[in-house]
PDB file of C-alpha atoms in Angstrom:
ATOM      1  CA  MET T1244     -12.234 -16.812  -4.699  1.00 75.00           C
ATOM      2  CA  LYS T1245     -11.561 -15.573  -8.225  1.00 82.00           C
ATOM      3  CA  GLY T1246     -11.569 -12.040  -6.850  1.00 85.00           C
ATOM      4  CA  PHE T1247      -8.686 -12.945  -4.547  1.00 92.00           C
ATOM      5  CA  PHE T1248      -6.599 -14.364  -7.382  1.00 90.00           C
ATOM      6  CA  VAL T1249      -7.335 -11.365  -9.606  1.00 90.00           C
ATOM      7  CA  GLY T1250      -6.258  -9.054  -6.779  1.00 91.00           C
ATOM      8  CA  LEU T1251      -3.146 -11.134  -6.150  1.00 93.00           C
ATOM      9  CA  GLN T1252      -2.151 -10.974  -9.798  1.00 92.00           C
ATOM     10  CA  PHE T1253      -2.921  -7.264 -10.134  1.00 91.00           C
ATOM     11  CA  LEU T1254      -1.075  -6.175  -6.975  1.00 94.00           C
ATOM     12  CA  THR T1255       1.894  -8.558  -7.337  1.00 94.00           C
ATOM     13  CA  ARG T1256       3.992 -10.267  -9.984  1.00 93.00           C
ATOM     14  CA  LEU T1257       2.388 -13.649  -9.305  1.00 90.00           C
ATOM     15  CA  LYS T1258       0.670 -14.983 -12.434  1.00 81.00           C
ATOM     16  CA  ILE T1259      -2.244 -17.216 -11.473  1.00 76.00           C
ATOM     17  CA  VAL T1260      -5.337 -16.218 -13.463  1.00 66.00           C
ATOM     18  CA  ASN T1261      -5.565 -15.850 -17.250  1.00 68.00           C
ATOM     19  CA  GLN T1262      -5.599 -12.071 -17.656  1.00 67.00           C
ATOM     20  CA  THR T1263      -7.714 -12.229 -20.830  1.00 64.00           C
ATOM     21  CA  GLU T1264     -10.619 -13.539 -18.737  1.00 71.00           C
ATOM     22  CA  TRP T1265     -10.817 -10.536 -16.428  1.00 76.00           C
ATOM     23  CA  LYS T1266     -14.036  -8.513 -16.346  1.00 81.00           C
ATOM     24  CA  VAL T1267     -14.722  -5.207 -14.619  1.00 82.00           C
ATOM     25  CA  GLU T1268     -16.753  -7.135 -12.033  1.00 86.00           C
ATOM     26  CA  ASP T1269     -13.660  -9.221 -11.255  1.00 83.00           C
ATOM     27  CA  PHE T1270     -11.646  -6.078 -10.550  1.00 89.00           C
ATOM     28  CA  GLY T1271     -14.390  -4.879  -8.233  1.00 91.00           C
ATOM     29  CA  ALA T1272     -14.650  -8.214  -6.431  1.00 92.00           C
ATOM     30  CA  SER T1273     -10.890  -8.269  -5.857  1.00 94.00           C
ATOM     31  CA  VAL T1274     -11.057  -5.157  -3.641  1.00 96.00           C
ATOM     32  CA  THR T1275     -12.538  -7.222  -0.808  1.00 96.00           C
ATOM     33  CA  TYR T1276      -9.428  -9.388  -0.720  1.00 97.00           C
ATOM     34  CA  PHE T1277      -6.746  -6.698  -0.785  1.00 98.00           C
ATOM     35  CA  PRO T1278      -5.824  -7.360   2.890  1.00 97.00           C
ATOM     36  CA  LEU T1279      -5.288 -11.045   2.064  1.00 96.00           C
ATOM     37  CA  VAL T1280      -3.068 -10.056  -0.844  1.00 97.00           C
ATOM     38  CA  GLY T1281      -1.102  -7.922   1.601  1.00 97.00           C
ATOM     39  CA  LEU T1282      -0.852 -10.922   3.911  1.00 96.00           C
ATOM     40  CA  VAL T1283       0.645 -12.990   1.086  1.00 97.00           C
ATOM     41  CA  ILE T1284       3.203 -10.251   0.422  1.00 97.00           C
ATOM     42  CA  GLY T1285       4.006 -10.102   4.134  1.00 97.00           C
ATOM     43  CA  ALA T1286       4.390 -13.884   4.347  1.00 96.00           C
ATOM     44  CA  PHE T1287       6.947 -13.844   1.538  1.00 97.00           C
ATOM     45  CA  MET T1288       8.817 -10.966   3.182  1.00 97.00           C
ATOM     46  CA  TRP T1289       8.872 -12.761   6.524  1.00 97.00           C
ATOM     47  CA  ALA T1290      10.077 -15.973   4.854  1.00 97.00           C
ATOM     48  CA  PHE T1291      12.848 -14.050   3.084  1.00 97.00           C
ATOM     49  CA  TYR T1292      13.889 -12.436   6.360  1.00 97.00           C
ATOM     50  CA  SER T1293      13.824 -15.717   8.291  1.00 96.00           C
ATOM     51  CA  LEU T1294      15.972 -17.523   5.738  1.00 96.00           C
ATOM     52  CA  ALA T1295      18.543 -14.743   5.392  1.00 96.00           C
ATOM     53  CA  TYR T1296      18.742 -13.306   8.927  1.00 94.00           C
ATOM     54  CA  SER T1297      21.542 -15.597  10.119  1.00 94.00           C
ATOM     55  CA  TYR T1298      23.752 -14.924   7.110  1.00 95.00           C
ATOM     56  CA  ILE T1299      23.315 -11.269   6.127  1.00 97.00           C
ATOM     57  CA  PRO T1300      23.967  -8.108   8.194  1.00 97.00           C
ATOM     58  CA  VAL T1301      20.747  -6.445   9.319  1.00 96.00           C
ATOM     59  CA  SER T1302      21.313  -3.198   7.423  1.00 97.00           C
ATOM     60  CA  LEU T1303      21.888  -4.998   4.123  1.00 98.00           C
ATOM     61  CA  LEU T1304      19.066  -7.451   4.779  1.00 98.00           C
ATOM     62  CA  MET T1305      16.534  -4.682   5.358  1.00 98.00           C
ATOM     63  CA  LEU T1306      17.615  -2.953   2.151  1.00 98.00           C
ATOM     64  CA  MET T1307      17.146  -6.255   0.339  1.00 98.00           C
ATOM     65  CA  LEU T1308      13.649  -6.525   1.838  1.00 98.00           C
ATOM     66  CA  VAL T1309      12.735  -3.075   0.526  1.00 98.00           C
ATOM     67  CA  ILE T1310      13.970  -4.102  -2.920  1.00 97.00           C
ATOM     68  CA  PHE T1311      12.208  -7.464  -2.639  1.00 97.00           C
ATOM     69  CA  GLU T1312       8.846  -5.831  -1.916  1.00 97.00           C
ATOM     70  CA  PHE T1313       9.337  -3.434  -4.824  1.00 97.00           C
ATOM     71  CA  LEU T1314      10.094  -6.271  -7.242  1.00 97.00           C
ATOM     72  CA  PHE T1315       7.383  -8.564  -5.851  1.00 97.00           C
ATOM     73  CA  THR T1316       4.729  -5.910  -6.449  1.00 96.00           C
ATOM     74  CA  GLY T1317       6.196  -4.760  -9.748  1.00 95.00           C
ATOM     75  CA  GLY T1318       6.696  -1.273  -8.342  1.00 94.00           C
ATOM     76  CA  LEU T1319       2.964  -0.652  -8.781  1.00 93.00           C
ATOM     77  CA  HIS T1320       2.463   1.429  -5.652  1.00 95.00           C
ATOM     78  CA  ALA T1321       5.827   3.170  -5.964  1.00 96.00           C
ATOM     79  CA  ASP T1322       4.841   4.297  -9.453  1.00 95.00           C
ATOM     80  CA  GLY T1323       1.606   5.750  -8.084  1.00 95.00           C
ATOM     81  CA  PHE T1324       3.562   7.419  -5.289  1.00 97.00           C
ATOM     82  CA  MET T1325       5.911   9.121  -7.758  1.00 96.00           C
ATOM     83  CA  ASP T1326       3.116  10.245 -10.065  1.00 95.00           C
ATOM     84  CA  THR T1327       1.213  11.678  -7.108  1.00 96.00           C
ATOM     85  CA  CYS T1328       4.301  13.540  -5.870  1.00 96.00           C
ATOM     86  CA  ASP T1329       4.768  15.045  -9.322  1.00 95.00           C
ATOM     87  CA  GLY T1330       1.199  16.300  -9.534  1.00 93.00           C
ATOM     88  CA  LEU T1331       0.275  17.023  -5.942  1.00 92.00           C
ATOM     89  CA  PHE T1332       3.360  19.116  -5.188  1.00 93.00           C
ATOM     90  CA  SER T1333       3.622  20.852  -8.559  1.00 90.00           C
ATOM     91  CA  GLY T1334       2.002  24.050  -7.310  1.00 88.00           C
ATOM     92  CA  ARG T1335      -0.416  24.070 -10.259  1.00 90.00           C
ATOM     93  CA  ASP T1336      -4.197  24.219 -10.322  1.00 90.00           C
ATOM     94  CA  GLN T1337      -6.290  21.105  -9.744  1.00 88.00           C
ATOM     95  CA  GLU T1338      -6.822  20.236 -13.401  1.00 91.00           C
ATOM     96  CA  ARG T1339      -3.152  20.638 -14.251  1.00 92.00           C
ATOM     97  CA  LYS T1340      -2.111  18.495 -11.287  1.00 92.00           C
ATOM     98  CA  LEU T1341      -4.249  15.638 -12.596  1.00 93.00           C
ATOM     99  CA  GLU T1342      -2.765  16.066 -16.080  1.00 92.00           C
ATOM    100  CA  ILE T1343       0.766  15.892 -14.687  1.00 93.00           C
ATOM    101  CA  MET T1344      -0.083  12.685 -12.830  1.00 92.00           C
ATOM    102  CA  LYS T1345      -1.204  11.052 -16.084  1.00 89.00           C
ATOM    103  CA  ASP T1346       2.143  11.799 -17.753  1.00 83.00           C
ATOM    104  CA  SER T1347       4.135   8.567 -18.046  1.00 82.00           C
ATOM    105  CA  ARG T1348       7.380  10.471 -17.493  1.00 87.00           C
ATOM    106  CA  VAL T1349       8.599  10.843 -13.919  1.00 89.00           C
ATOM    107  CA  GLY T1350       9.403  14.394 -12.823  1.00 89.00           C
ATOM    108  CA  SER T1351      11.827  15.725 -10.237  1.00 91.00           C
ATOM    109  CA  ASN T1352       9.260  15.668  -7.414  1.00 94.00           C
ATOM    110  CA  GLY T1353       8.578  12.003  -8.098  1.00 95.00           C
ATOM    111  CA  VAL T1354      12.258  11.049  -8.188  1.00 96.00           C
ATOM    112  CA  VAL T1355      13.138  12.956  -5.020  1.00 96.00           C
ATOM    113  CA  GLY T1356      10.052  11.617  -3.250  1.00 96.00           C
ATOM    114  CA  PHE T1357      10.862   8.031  -4.206  1.00 97.00           C
ATOM    115  CA  VAL T1358      14.481   8.356  -3.044  1.00 97.00           C
ATOM    116  CA  PHE T1359      13.386   9.751   0.318  1.00 97.00           C
ATOM    117  CA  LEU T1360      10.666   7.098   0.622  1.00 97.00           C
ATOM    118  CA  THR T1361      13.110   4.256  -0.052  1.00 98.00           C
ATOM    119  CA  LEU T1362      15.802   5.578   2.275  1.00 98.00           C
ATOM    120  CA  LEU T1363      13.294   6.247   5.044  1.00 98.00           C
ATOM    121  CA  LYS T1364      11.688   2.817   4.770  1.00 98.00           C
ATOM    122  CA  TRP T1365      15.101   1.156   4.787  1.00 98.00           C
ATOM    123  CA  GLN T1366      16.384   3.017   7.837  1.00 98.00           C
ATOM    124  CA  LEU T1367      13.159   2.560   9.769  1.00 98.00           C
ATOM    125  CA  LEU T1368      13.330  -1.194   9.156  1.00 98.00           C
ATOM    126  CA  VAL T1369      16.979  -1.225  10.259  1.00 97.00           C
ATOM    127  CA  ASN T1370      16.000   0.407  13.554  1.00 96.00           C
ATOM    128  CA  LEU T1371      13.106  -1.937  14.288  1.00 96.00           C
ATOM    129  CA  PRO T1372      13.549  -3.858  17.559  1.00 93.00           C
ATOM    130  CA  ILE T1373      14.010  -7.482  16.595  1.00 93.00           C
ATOM    131  CA  HIS T1374      11.020  -8.705  18.621  1.00 91.00           C
ATOM    132  CA  VAL T1375       8.554  -6.695  16.497  1.00 93.00           C
ATOM    133  CA  VAL T1376      10.090  -7.513  13.100  1.00 95.00           C
ATOM    134  CA  PRO T1377       7.712 -10.458  12.443  1.00 92.00           C
ATOM    135  CA  LEU T1378       4.675  -8.323  13.288  1.00 92.00           C
ATOM    136  CA  VAL T1379       5.791  -5.419  11.109  1.00 95.00           C
ATOM    137  CA  LEU T1380       6.776  -7.501   8.093  1.00 96.00           C
ATOM    138  CA  VAL T1381       3.345  -9.146   8.107  1.00 94.00           C
ATOM    139  CA  SER T1382       1.144  -6.208   9.126  1.00 94.00           C
ATOM    140  CA  MET T1383       2.868  -3.533   7.027  1.00 96.00           C
ATOM    141  CA  PRO T1384       1.762  -4.872   3.608  1.00 97.00           C
ATOM    142  CA  LEU T1385      -1.528  -6.194   5.003  1.00 97.00           C
ATOM    143  CA  LEU T1386      -2.674  -2.914   6.539  1.00 97.00           C
ATOM    144  CA  SER T1387      -1.341  -0.749   3.717  1.00 97.00           C
ATOM    145  CA  ARG T1388      -3.409  -2.741   1.204  1.00 97.00           C
ATOM    146  CA  TYR T1389      -6.367  -2.458   3.542  1.00 98.00           C
ATOM    147  CA  THR T1390      -6.032   1.326   3.394  1.00 96.00           C
ATOM    148  CA  MET T1391      -6.508   1.053  -0.358  1.00 97.00           C
ATOM    149  CA  VAL T1392      -9.965  -0.431   0.241  1.00 97.00           C
ATOM    150  CA  ILE T1393     -10.872   2.603   2.347  1.00 97.00           C
ATOM    151  CA  SER T1394      -9.518   4.901  -0.367  1.00 96.00           C
ATOM    152  CA  ILE T1395     -11.608   3.132  -3.000  1.00 96.00           C
ATOM    153  CA  GLN T1396     -14.885   3.006  -1.088  1.00 95.00           C
ATOM    154  CA  LYS T1397     -14.918   6.093   1.111  1.00 94.00           C
ATOM    155  CA  PHE T1398     -13.480   8.851  -1.069  1.00 96.00           C
ATOM    156  CA  PRO T1399     -14.712  10.254  -4.406  1.00 94.00           C
ATOM    157  CA  TYR T1400     -12.812   9.518  -7.586  1.00 94.00           C
ATOM    158  CA  ALA T1401     -11.279  12.575  -9.238  1.00 92.00           C
ATOM    159  CA  ARG T1402     -11.453  11.487 -12.873  1.00 89.00           C
ATOM    160  CA  PRO T1403     -14.292  10.261 -15.110  1.00 85.00           C
ATOM    161  CA  GLU T1404     -12.187   7.260 -16.141  1.00 87.00           C
ATOM    162  CA  GLY T1405      -9.066   5.289 -15.276  1.00 82.00           C
ATOM    163  CA  ILE T1406      -8.027   1.927 -13.855  1.00 85.00           C
ATOM    164  CA  GLY T1407      -8.744   3.116 -10.330  1.00 88.00           C
ATOM    165  CA  LYS T1408     -12.215   4.157 -11.459  1.00 90.00           C
ATOM    166  CA  ILE T1409     -12.930   0.552 -12.475  1.00 91.00           C
ATOM    167  CA  PHE T1410     -12.217  -0.595  -8.918  1.00 91.00           C
ATOM    168  CA  ALA T1411     -14.189   2.274  -7.387  1.00 90.00           C
ATOM    169  CA  ASP T1412     -17.274   1.706  -9.553  1.00 91.00           C
ATOM    170  CA  ASN T1413     -17.397  -2.080  -9.317  1.00 92.00           C
ATOM    171  CA  ALA T1414     -16.346  -2.859  -5.747  1.00 92.00           C
ATOM    172  CA  PRO T1415     -19.282  -4.467  -3.898  1.00 93.00           C
ATOM    173  CA  LYS T1416     -20.840  -2.571  -0.998  1.00 92.00           C
ATOM    174  CA  TYR T1417     -19.687  -5.258   1.421  1.00 94.00           C
ATOM    175  CA  ALA T1418     -16.035  -4.907   0.350  1.00 96.00           C
ATOM    176  CA  LEU T1419     -15.001  -2.563   3.168  1.00 97.00           C
ATOM    177  CA  PRO T1420     -16.764  -4.413   6.041  1.00 96.00           C
ATOM    178  CA  VAL T1421     -15.361  -7.767   4.909  1.00 96.00           C
ATOM    179  CA  ALA T1422     -11.908  -6.304   4.265  1.00 97.00           C
ATOM    180  CA  THR T1423     -11.988  -4.778   7.755  1.00 96.00           C
ATOM    181  CA  LEU T1424     -12.720  -8.164   9.300  1.00 95.00           C
ATOM    182  CA  LEU T1425      -9.883  -9.718   7.307  1.00 95.00           C
ATOM    183  CA  ALA T1426      -7.527  -6.918   8.326  1.00 95.00           C
ATOM    184  CA  LEU T1427      -8.397  -7.458  11.996  1.00 93.00           C
ATOM    185  CA  LEU T1428      -7.731 -11.216  12.021  1.00 88.00           C
ATOM    186  CA  PRO T1429      -4.074 -10.844  13.151  1.00 86.00           C
ATOM    187  CA  ILE T1430      -5.404  -9.485  16.454  1.00 83.00           C
ATOM    188  CA  LEU T1431      -5.815 -13.148  17.417  1.00 76.00           C
ATOM    189  CA  CYS T1432      -2.017 -13.442  17.352  1.00 77.00           C
ATOM    190  CA  TYR T1433      -0.733  -9.989  18.297  1.00 69.00           C
ATOM    191  CA  GLU T1434      -3.590  -8.457  20.316  1.00 72.00           C
ATOM    192  CA  TRP T1435      -3.135  -4.828  21.435  1.00 84.00           C
ATOM    193  CA  LEU T1436       0.060  -4.083  19.496  1.00 87.00           C
ATOM    194  CA  TYR T1437      -1.620  -4.924  16.204  1.00 90.00           C
ATOM    195  CA  VAL T1438      -4.644  -2.812  17.172  1.00 92.00           C
ATOM    196  CA  TYR T1439      -2.255   0.105  17.650  1.00 93.00           C
ATOM    197  CA  LEU T1440      -0.819  -0.363  14.146  1.00 95.00           C
ATOM    198  CA  PHE T1441      -4.319  -0.777  12.717  1.00 96.00           C
ATOM    199  CA  VAL T1442      -5.365   2.572  14.188  1.00 96.00           C
ATOM    200  CA  ILE T1443      -2.235   4.233  12.794  1.00 96.00           C
ATOM    201  CA  ALA T1444      -2.981   2.920   9.304  1.00 96.00           C
ATOM    202  CA  LEU T1445      -6.573   4.103   9.583  1.00 96.00           C
ATOM    203  CA  LEU T1446      -5.633   7.620  10.718  1.00 97.00           C
ATOM    204  CA  VAL T1447      -2.915   7.982   8.077  1.00 96.00           C
ATOM    205  CA  ASN T1448      -5.402   6.960   5.409  1.00 97.00           C
ATOM    206  CA  LEU T1449      -8.054   9.440   6.515  1.00 96.00           C
ATOM    207  CA  ILE T1450      -5.616  12.345   6.875  1.00 97.00           C
ATOM    208  CA  ILE T1451      -3.785  11.814   3.583  1.00 97.00           C
ATOM    209  CA  ASN T1452      -6.921  11.059   1.573  1.00 97.00           C
ATOM    210  CA  SER T1453      -8.596  14.177   2.971  1.00 97.00           C
ATOM    211  CA  TYR T1454      -5.577  16.228   1.892  1.00 96.00           C
ATOM    212  CA  VAL T1455      -5.505  14.583  -1.544  1.00 96.00           C
ATOM    213  CA  THR T1456      -9.245  15.088  -2.041  1.00 96.00           C
ATOM    214  CA  LYS T1457      -8.942  18.761  -1.086  1.00 94.00           C
ATOM    215  CA  HIS T1458      -6.193  19.418  -3.637  1.00 94.00           C
ATOM    216  CA  LEU T1459      -7.181  17.035  -6.446  1.00 95.00           C
ATOM    217  CA  GLY T1460     -10.946  16.907  -6.046  1.00 93.00           C
ATOM    218  CA  GLY T1461     -10.823  13.211  -5.198  1.00 94.00           C
ATOM    219  CA  THR T1462      -8.610  10.155  -5.379  1.00 95.00           C
ATOM    220  CA  THR T1463      -7.063   8.324  -8.344  1.00 95.00           C
ATOM    221  CA  GLY T1464      -5.324   5.019  -8.911  1.00 94.00           C
ATOM    222  CA  ASP T1465      -2.027   6.834  -8.348  1.00 95.00           C
ATOM    223  CA  THR T1466      -3.117   8.224  -4.991  1.00 97.00           C
ATOM    224  CA  TYR T1467      -4.101   4.708  -3.901  1.00 96.00           C
ATOM    225  CA  GLY T1468      -0.435   3.810  -4.251  1.00 96.00           C
ATOM    226  CA  PHE T1469       0.605   7.066  -2.580  1.00 97.00           C
ATOM    227  CA  VAL T1470      -1.473   6.293   0.506  1.00 97.00           C
ATOM    228  CA  CYS T1471      -0.327   2.668   0.500  1.00 97.00           C
ATOM    229  CA  GLU T1472       3.364   3.610   0.530  1.00 98.00           C
ATOM    230  CA  LEU T1473       3.015   6.295   3.205  1.00 98.00           C
ATOM    231  CA  SER T1474       0.938   3.951   5.362  1.00 97.00           C
ATOM    232  CA  GLU T1475       3.840   1.504   5.399  1.00 98.00           C
ATOM    233  CA  ILE T1476       6.211   4.228   6.568  1.00 98.00           C
ATOM    234  CA  PHE T1477       3.972   5.230   9.468  1.00 98.00           C
ATOM    235  CA  ILE T1478       3.270   1.618  10.440  1.00 97.00           C
ATOM    236  CA  ILE T1479       7.003   0.941  10.817  1.00 97.00           C
ATOM    237  CA  LEU T1480       7.505   4.231  12.657  1.00 97.00           C
ATOM    238  CA  GLY T1481       4.596   3.456  14.966  1.00 95.00           C
ATOM    239  CA  ALA T1482       6.043   0.053  15.812  1.00 95.00           C
ATOM    240  CA  ILE T1483       9.386   1.644  16.702  1.00 95.00           C
ATOM    241  CA  ILE T1484       7.760   4.274  18.917  1.00 93.00           C
ATOM    242  CA  VAL T1485       5.586   1.842  20.849  1.00 90.00           C
ATOM    243  CA  SER T1486       8.583  -0.461  21.357  1.00 86.00           C
ATOM    244  CA  VAL T1487      10.650   2.198  23.112  1.00 82.00           C
ATOM    245  CA  ILE T1488       7.876   3.654  25.268  1.00 75.00           C
TER     246      ILE T1488
END
């Protein structure tokens, strides 16, 4: 289970394992458990919502949840989202796009993209029917982290090195099948509605990663976060749509 704890510490602010003991194999092993890490994030979000729902207006509470997730994960995926926006939509050639994404400074595309992402996530959560809030708060981080496993194992890496490359090169071959089983476990509780959200996450991943690979020549650690964040948006949107049909 060391892989799980390494993944939990890498993808969140929880400090459980001594970071000096990490090996590249540990990073690879952690990929299998990304859905479980997402489940932990979702459990904390659901607990926060449950404790505060009776005391805080829904609009403010949902904004607080967006901020809570950002702080709980250390803004890791949001940072990747902004870097990807800067490079992917820069209008430059492939090599220059990758160079822009490596720049630690955030450009205008990244800032605008992050603002729109945050506002959209907030308003979508506000408009969620109350009976699907528990499902969305749990499945949104779970499935979005599952999409990262697909990104890592099913799409080529665009750079010869990088943190994302460590995950891609050292993830075991069984990571995706096991992660898929873990990601499907909530079906036991939510049945068809969760299957619907699972399919949405899968399609969003395949479409966005195909687009990213076409324009960047592959994926990067930043694009993992990009796909993760956009998957959450479409999962919430999908839950709203199916609730009103």
